[in-house]
């Protein structure tokens, strides 16, 4: 009987892990954008808050569909890449774009 209970709990845990991901909030996009998992002294970006705020503004907007949201993320990334490349900020621009895209895919997955 204990074995069956343990198996049932394992099955429920596995099924819940495969469920749809909840949408991200604008604060999560901003915070995850700021997170840097590298420990290199050469990854100093002086503009990371400005970059992450730009992506936060993108996800605060409403879009008619996934394509429009993804286009806004990519346009922001292209603009930031041109402007913020100085100061080793490319990693922050790319990370912000990744989180912006993830936001769009979660929010507009059924649209």
XYZ file of C-alpha atoms in Angstrom:
111
model
C 0.000 0.000 0.000
C 2.834 2.392 0.832
C 4.375 1.600 -2.512
C 1.209 2.546 -4.374
C 0.918 5.789 -2.452
C 4.558 6.635 -3.214
C 4.017 5.843 -6.902
C 0.887 8.021 -7.017
C 2.775 10.936 -5.450
C 5.594 10.519 -7.973
C 3.133 10.501 -10.875
C 1.397 13.636 -9.640
C 4.724 15.407 -9.190
C 5.788 14.454 -12.704
C 2.517 15.640 -14.202
C 2.612 18.962 -12.383
C 6.153 19.590 -13.604
C 4.946 19.256 -17.196
C 2.136 21.772 -16.799
C 2.117 25.072 -18.629
C 4.489 27.721 -17.347
C 2.790 30.703 -15.778
C 3.283 34.110 -17.409
C 6.172 36.209 -16.170
C 5.583 39.594 -14.583
C 7.359 42.749 -15.723
C 9.277 42.741 -12.421
C 10.516 39.210 -13.071
C 11.677 40.139 -16.569
C 13.555 43.113 -15.099
C 15.090 41.105 -12.236
C 16.108 38.133 -14.378
C 17.587 40.527 -16.929
C 19.800 42.014 -14.203
C 21.051 38.619 -13.025
C 24.522 37.870 -14.298
C 25.725 34.324 -13.826
C 29.303 35.038 -14.859
C 32.002 35.943 -12.413
C 34.382 37.592 -14.836
C 35.758 40.978 -13.892
C 35.439 42.013 -17.540
C 31.640 41.771 -17.588
C 31.067 45.161 -16.030
C 28.120 46.855 -17.677
C 27.391 50.399 -16.561
C 23.963 50.510 -18.210
C 22.326 47.268 -17.141
C 19.463 48.966 -15.283
C 18.655 51.121 -18.318
C 18.808 48.091 -20.603
C 16.577 45.988 -18.365
C 14.133 48.891 -17.963
C 13.842 49.052 -21.760
C 12.739 45.410 -21.832
C 10.429 46.008 -18.892
C 8.694 48.747 -20.893
C 8.246 46.304 -23.774
C 6.511 43.706 -21.615
C 4.259 46.303 -19.987
C 2.606 46.926 -23.371
C -0.307 44.879 -24.692
C 0.100 43.199 -28.080
C -2.470 41.638 -30.381
C -0.461 38.433 -30.780
C 2.774 36.583 -30.163
C 4.420 37.863 -33.330
C 3.907 41.501 -32.358
C 5.338 40.920 -28.898
C 8.371 39.065 -30.269
C 8.929 41.832 -32.830
C 8.950 44.427 -30.027
C 11.551 42.390 -28.111
C 13.734 42.069 -31.203
C 13.405 45.755 -32.127
C 14.417 46.727 -28.601
C 17.367 44.344 -28.722
C 18.545 45.754 -32.069
C 18.266 49.318 -30.775
C 20.084 48.499 -27.533
C 22.754 46.525 -29.301
C 23.623 49.561 -31.391
C 23.503 52.003 -28.473
C 24.696 49.970 -25.473
C 27.438 47.825 -26.989
C 30.111 49.995 -25.366
C 30.925 48.980 -21.790
C 30.589 45.191 -22.127
C 26.794 45.333 -22.101
C 26.127 42.878 -24.910
C 25.510 40.057 -22.412
C 22.864 42.134 -20.620
C 21.201 43.039 -23.923
C 21.074 39.377 -24.947
C 19.867 38.209 -21.532
C 17.117 40.833 -21.532
C 16.033 39.784 -25.004
C 15.878 36.137 -23.899
C 13.633 37.001 -20.957
C 11.490 39.297 -23.101
C 10.971 36.478 -25.614
C 10.155 34.059 -22.811
C 7.588 36.547 -21.480
C 5.935 36.758 -24.912
C 5.860 33.017 -25.454
C 4.254 32.421 -22.070
C 1.696 35.237 -22.294
C 0.628 34.806 -25.913
C 0.991 31.045 -26.337
C -2.677 30.576 -27.250
C -3.086 33.753 -29.304
